[in-house]
Amino acid sequence: MLLSSCGVLILLAGARLCPSPWFCLRVGVICAFCKSLSPGGIILGPMVGILSEAFIVELATRLLGRGWAGAFVGGG
């Protein structure tokens, strides 16, 4: 849970700095791709988690804006 919170915090900080559309989802796809390159056994679960987290944050920031409300709902 601590790593997820840090990931969402970094994702939202990047979204505030770069106001391009679909930023959070694109960052999530890149992070999931980087996870696929890591050596190890089961990587499908974390990849799905990374993509779903990015999609939820993107959806929240699209619906509620990139202010406090979108960040709170997306991070929750």
PDB file of N, CA and C in Angstrom, residues 22-70:
ATOM      1  N   TRP A  22      -4.597  12.276 -21.565  1.00  0.00           N
ATOM      2  CA  TRP A  22      -4.288  10.861 -21.357  1.00  0.00           C
ATOM      3  C   TRP A  22      -2.880  10.628 -20.820  1.00  0.00           C
ATOM      4  N   PHE A  23      -2.333  11.584 -20.090  1.00  0.00           N
ATOM      5  CA  PHE A  23      -0.975  11.475 -19.565  1.00  0.00           C
ATOM      6  C   PHE A  23      -0.840  10.298 -18.599  1.00  0.00           C
ATOM      7  N   CYS A  24      -1.773  10.179 -17.669  1.00  0.00           N
ATOM      8  CA  CYS A  24      -1.679   9.126 -16.648  1.00  0.00           C
ATOM      9  C   CYS A  24      -1.741   7.735 -17.273  1.00  0.00           C
ATOM     10  N   LEU A  25      -2.601   7.562 -18.237  1.00  0.00           N
ATOM     11  CA  LEU A  25      -2.728   6.262 -18.879  1.00  0.00           C
ATOM     12  C   LEU A  25      -1.476   5.917 -19.690  1.00  0.00           C
ATOM     13  N   ARG A  26      -0.913   6.904 -20.356  1.00  0.00           N
ATOM     14  CA  ARG A  26       0.322   6.649 -21.115  1.00  0.00           C
ATOM     15  C   ARG A  26       1.479   6.291 -20.197  1.00  0.00           C
ATOM     16  N   VAL A  27       1.581   6.960 -19.066  1.00  0.00           N
ATOM     17  CA  VAL A  27       2.634   6.641 -18.103  1.00  0.00           C
ATOM     18  C   VAL A  27       2.427   5.235 -17.552  1.00  0.00           C
ATOM     19  N   GLY A  28       1.174   4.846 -17.311  1.00  0.00           N
ATOM     20  CA  GLY A  28       0.884   3.499 -16.826  1.00  0.00           C
ATOM     21  C   GLY A  28       1.271   2.420 -17.821  1.00  0.00           C
ATOM     22  N   VAL A  29       1.035   2.661 -19.094  1.00  0.00           N
ATOM     23  CA  VAL A  29       1.423   1.694 -20.131  1.00  0.00           C
ATOM     24  C   VAL A  29       2.941   1.564 -20.186  1.00  0.00           C
ATOM     25  N   ILE A  30       3.643   2.676 -20.083  1.00  0.00           N
ATOM     26  CA  ILE A  30       5.109   2.634 -20.105  1.00  0.00           C
ATOM     27  C   ILE A  30       5.640   1.890 -18.885  1.00  0.00           C
ATOM     28  N   CYS A  31       5.065   2.132 -17.717  1.00  0.00           N
ATOM     29  CA  CYS A  31       5.513   1.441 -16.498  1.00  0.00           C
ATOM     30  C   CYS A  31       5.211  -0.056 -16.563  1.00  0.00           C
ATOM     31  N   ALA A  32       4.060  -0.421 -17.098  1.00  0.00           N
ATOM     32  CA  ALA A  32       3.733  -1.846 -17.245  1.00  0.00           C
ATOM     33  C   ALA A  32       4.682  -2.518 -18.225  1.00  0.00           C
ATOM     34  N   PHE A  33       5.044  -1.817 -19.286  1.00  0.00           N
ATOM     35  CA  PHE A  33       6.003  -2.376 -20.233  1.00  0.00           C
ATOM     36  C   PHE A  33       7.367  -2.564 -19.576  1.00  0.00           C
ATOM     37  N   CYS A  34       7.786  -1.600 -18.770  1.00  0.00           N
ATOM     38  CA  CYS A  34       9.058  -1.742 -18.045  1.00  0.00           C
ATOM     39  C   CYS A  34       9.003  -2.912 -17.076  1.00  0.00           C
ATOM     40  N   LYS A  35       7.850  -3.146 -16.463  1.00  0.00           N
ATOM     41  CA  LYS A  35       7.698  -4.284 -15.560  1.00  0.00           C
ATOM     42  C   LYS A  35       7.805  -5.592 -16.330  1.00  0.00           C
ATOM     43  N   SER A  36       7.368  -5.623 -17.567  1.00  0.00           N
ATOM     44  CA  SER A  36       7.449  -6.851 -18.361  1.00  0.00           C
ATOM     45  C   SER A  36       8.888  -7.216 -18.693  1.00  0.00           C
ATOM     46  N   LEU A  37       9.784  -6.243 -18.641  1.00  0.00           N
ATOM     47  CA  LEU A  37      11.188  -6.512 -18.933  1.00  0.00           C
ATOM     48  C   LEU A  37      11.964  -7.010 -17.721  1.00  0.00           C
ATOM     49  N   SER A  38      11.358  -6.931 -16.537  1.00  0.00           N
ATOM     50  CA  SER A  38      12.081  -7.338 -15.330  1.00  0.00           C
ATOM     51  C   SER A  38      12.146  -8.861 -15.242  1.00  0.00           C
ATOM     52  N   PRO A  39      13.269  -9.374 -14.776  1.00  0.00           N
ATOM     53  CA  PRO A  39      13.366 -10.826 -14.621  1.00  0.00           C
ATOM     54  C   PRO A  39      12.545 -11.279 -13.418  1.00  0.00           C
ATOM     55  N   GLY A  40      11.989 -12.429 -13.509  1.00  0.00           N
ATOM     56  CA  GLY A  40      11.188 -12.941 -12.409  1.00  0.00           C
ATOM     57  C   GLY A  40      10.107 -13.858 -12.923  1.00  0.00           C
ATOM     58  N   GLY A  41       9.359 -14.388 -12.006  1.00  0.00           N
ATOM     59  CA  GLY A  41       8.336 -15.357 -12.361  1.00  0.00           C
ATOM     60  C   GLY A  41       7.057 -14.716 -12.845  1.00  0.00           C
ATOM     61  N   ILE A  42       6.186 -14.404 -11.930  1.00  0.00           N
ATOM     62  CA  ILE A  42       4.846 -13.931 -12.274  1.00  0.00           C
ATOM     63  C   ILE A  42       4.861 -12.406 -12.393  1.00  0.00           C
ATOM     64  N   ILE A  43       4.642 -11.924 -13.604  1.00  0.00           N
ATOM     65  CA  ILE A  43       4.637 -10.468 -13.809  1.00  0.00           C
ATOM     66  C   ILE A  43       3.302  -9.969 -14.320  1.00  0.00           C
ATOM     67  N   LEU A  44       2.379 -10.872 -14.626  1.00  0.00           N
ATOM     68  CA  LEU A  44       1.097 -10.449 -15.178  1.00  0.00           C
ATOM     69  C   LEU A  44       0.251  -9.710 -14.136  1.00  0.00           C
ATOM     70  N   GLY A  45       0.253 -10.175 -12.909  1.00  0.00           N
ATOM     71  CA  GLY A  45      -0.523  -9.532 -11.848  1.00  0.00           C
ATOM     72  C   GLY A  45      -0.095  -8.094 -11.601  1.00  0.00           C
ATOM     73  N   PRO A  46       1.198  -7.836 -11.382  1.00  0.00           N
ATOM     74  CA  PRO A  46       1.626  -6.458 -11.200  1.00  0.00           C
ATOM     75  C   PRO A  46       1.386  -5.575 -12.426  1.00  0.00           C
ATOM     76  N   MET A  47       1.494  -6.146 -13.612  1.00  0.00           N
ATOM     77  CA  MET A  47       1.238  -5.358 -14.814  1.00  0.00           C
ATOM     78  C   MET A  47      -0.226  -4.923 -14.884  1.00  0.00           C
ATOM     79  N   VAL A  48      -1.134  -5.834 -14.555  1.00  0.00           N
ATOM     80  CA  VAL A  48      -2.557  -5.490 -14.538  1.00  0.00           C
ATOM     81  C   VAL A  48      -2.832  -4.450 -13.456  1.00  0.00           C
ATOM     82  N   GLY A  49      -2.167  -4.581 -12.313  1.00  0.00           N
ATOM     83  CA  GLY A  49      -2.329  -3.605 -11.238  1.00  0.00           C
ATOM     84  C   GLY A  49      -1.858  -2.218 -11.637  1.00  0.00           C
ATOM     85  N   ILE A  50      -0.729  -2.149 -12.308  1.00  0.00           N
ATOM     86  CA  ILE A  50      -0.191  -0.864 -12.760  1.00  0.00           C
ATOM     87  C   ILE A  50      -1.136  -0.217 -13.776  1.00  0.00           C
ATOM     88  N   LEU A  51      -1.615  -1.010 -14.720  1.00  0.00           N
ATOM     89  CA  LEU A  51      -2.522  -0.462 -15.736  1.00  0.00           C
ATOM     90  C   LEU A  51      -3.859  -0.033 -15.135  1.00  0.00           C
ATOM     91  N   SER A  52      -4.393  -0.827 -14.213  1.00  0.00           N
ATOM     92  CA  SER A  52      -5.679  -0.449 -13.613  1.00  0.00           C
ATOM     93  C   SER A  52      -5.539   0.793 -12.736  1.00  0.00           C
ATOM     94  N   GLU A  53      -4.423   0.913 -12.017  1.00  0.00           N
ATOM     95  CA  GLU A  53      -4.189   2.110 -11.207  1.00  0.00           C
ATOM     96  C   GLU A  53      -4.103   3.347 -12.090  1.00  0.00           C
ATOM     97  N   ALA A  54      -3.385   3.246 -13.196  1.00  0.00           N
ATOM     98  CA  ALA A  54      -3.262   4.379 -14.109  1.00  0.00           C
ATOM     99  C   ALA A  54      -4.612   4.737 -14.736  1.00  0.00           C
ATOM    100  N   PHE A  55      -5.412   3.726 -15.058  1.00  0.00           N
ATOM    101  CA  PHE A  55      -6.722   3.986 -15.653  1.00  0.00           C
ATOM    102  C   PHE A  55      -7.649   4.665 -14.653  1.00  0.00           C
ATOM    103  N   ILE A  56      -7.629   4.225 -13.410  1.00  0.00           N
ATOM    104  CA  ILE A  56      -8.493   4.827 -12.392  1.00  0.00           C
ATOM    105  C   ILE A  56      -8.092   6.275 -12.125  1.00  0.00           C
ATOM    106  N   VAL A  57      -6.789   6.529 -12.052  1.00  0.00           N
ATOM    107  CA  VAL A  57      -6.327   7.902 -11.830  1.00  0.00           C
ATOM    108  C   VAL A  57      -6.685   8.780 -13.025  1.00  0.00           C
ATOM    109  N   GLU A  58      -6.530   8.266 -14.220  1.00  0.00           N
ATOM    110  CA  GLU A  58      -6.881   9.026 -15.417  1.00  0.00           C
ATOM    111  C   GLU A  58      -8.372   9.324 -15.451  1.00  0.00           C
ATOM    112  N   LEU A  59      -9.194   8.344 -15.118  1.00  0.00           N
ATOM    113  CA  LEU A  59     -10.636   8.535 -15.107  1.00  0.00           C
ATOM    114  C   LEU A  59     -11.043   9.570 -14.062  1.00  0.00           C
ATOM    115  N   ALA A  60     -10.451   9.487 -12.879  1.00  0.00           N
ATOM    116  CA  ALA A  60     -10.790  10.445 -11.818  1.00  0.00           C
ATOM    117  C   ALA A  60     -10.363  11.858 -12.176  1.00  0.00           C
ATOM    118  N   THR A  61      -9.180  11.999 -12.760  1.00  0.00           N
ATOM    119  CA  THR A  61      -8.722  13.342 -13.114  1.00  0.00           C
ATOM    120  C   THR A  61      -9.481  13.895 -14.326  1.00  0.00           C
ATOM    121  N   ARG A  62      -9.986  13.032 -15.175  1.00  0.00           N
ATOM    122  CA  ARG A  62     -10.806  13.498 -16.304  1.00  0.00           C
ATOM    123  C   ARG A  62     -12.170  13.985 -15.830  1.00  0.00           C
ATOM    124  N   LEU A  63     -12.770  13.234 -14.899  1.00  0.00           N
ATOM    125  CA  LEU A  63     -14.114  13.580 -14.448  1.00  0.00           C
ATOM    126  C   LEU A  63     -14.125  14.742 -13.460  1.00  0.00           C
ATOM    127  N   LEU A  64     -13.135  14.791 -12.557  1.00  0.00           N
ATOM    128  CA  LEU A  64     -13.145  15.773 -11.482  1.00  0.00           C
ATOM    129  C   LEU A  64     -12.099  16.866 -11.630  1.00  0.00           C
ATOM    130  N   GLY A  65     -11.298  16.808 -12.671  1.00  0.00           N
ATOM    131  CA  GLY A  65     -10.253  17.796 -12.862  1.00  0.00           C
ATOM    132  C   GLY A  65      -8.960  17.374 -12.173  1.00  0.00           C
ATOM    133  N   ARG A  66      -7.910  18.089 -12.449  1.00  0.00           N
ATOM    134  CA  ARG A  66      -6.604  17.737 -11.891  1.00  0.00           C
ATOM    135  C   ARG A  66      -6.304  18.458 -10.586  1.00  0.00           C
ATOM    136  N   GLY A  67      -7.331  18.953  -9.953  1.00  0.00           N
ATOM    137  CA  GLY A  67      -7.173  19.616  -8.665  1.00  0.00           C
ATOM    138  C   GLY A  67      -7.223  18.609  -7.523  1.00  0.00           C
ATOM    139  N   TRP A  68      -7.590  19.108  -6.346  1.00  0.00           N
ATOM    140  CA  TRP A  68      -7.606  18.262  -5.150  1.00  0.00           C
ATOM    141  C   TRP A  68      -8.642  17.150  -5.246  1.00  0.00           C
ATOM    142  N   ALA A  69      -9.786  17.428  -5.825  1.00  0.00           N
ATOM    143  CA  ALA A  69     -10.857  16.416  -5.873  1.00  0.00           C
ATOM    144  C   ALA A  69     -10.447  15.237  -6.739  1.00  0.00           C
ATOM    145  N   GLY A  70      -9.913  15.501  -7.920  1.00  0.00           N
ATOM    146  CA  GLY A  70      -9.458  14.423  -8.795  1.00  0.00           C
ATOM    147  C   GLY A  70      -8.308  13.635  -8.199  1.00  0.00           C
TER     148      GLY A  70
END
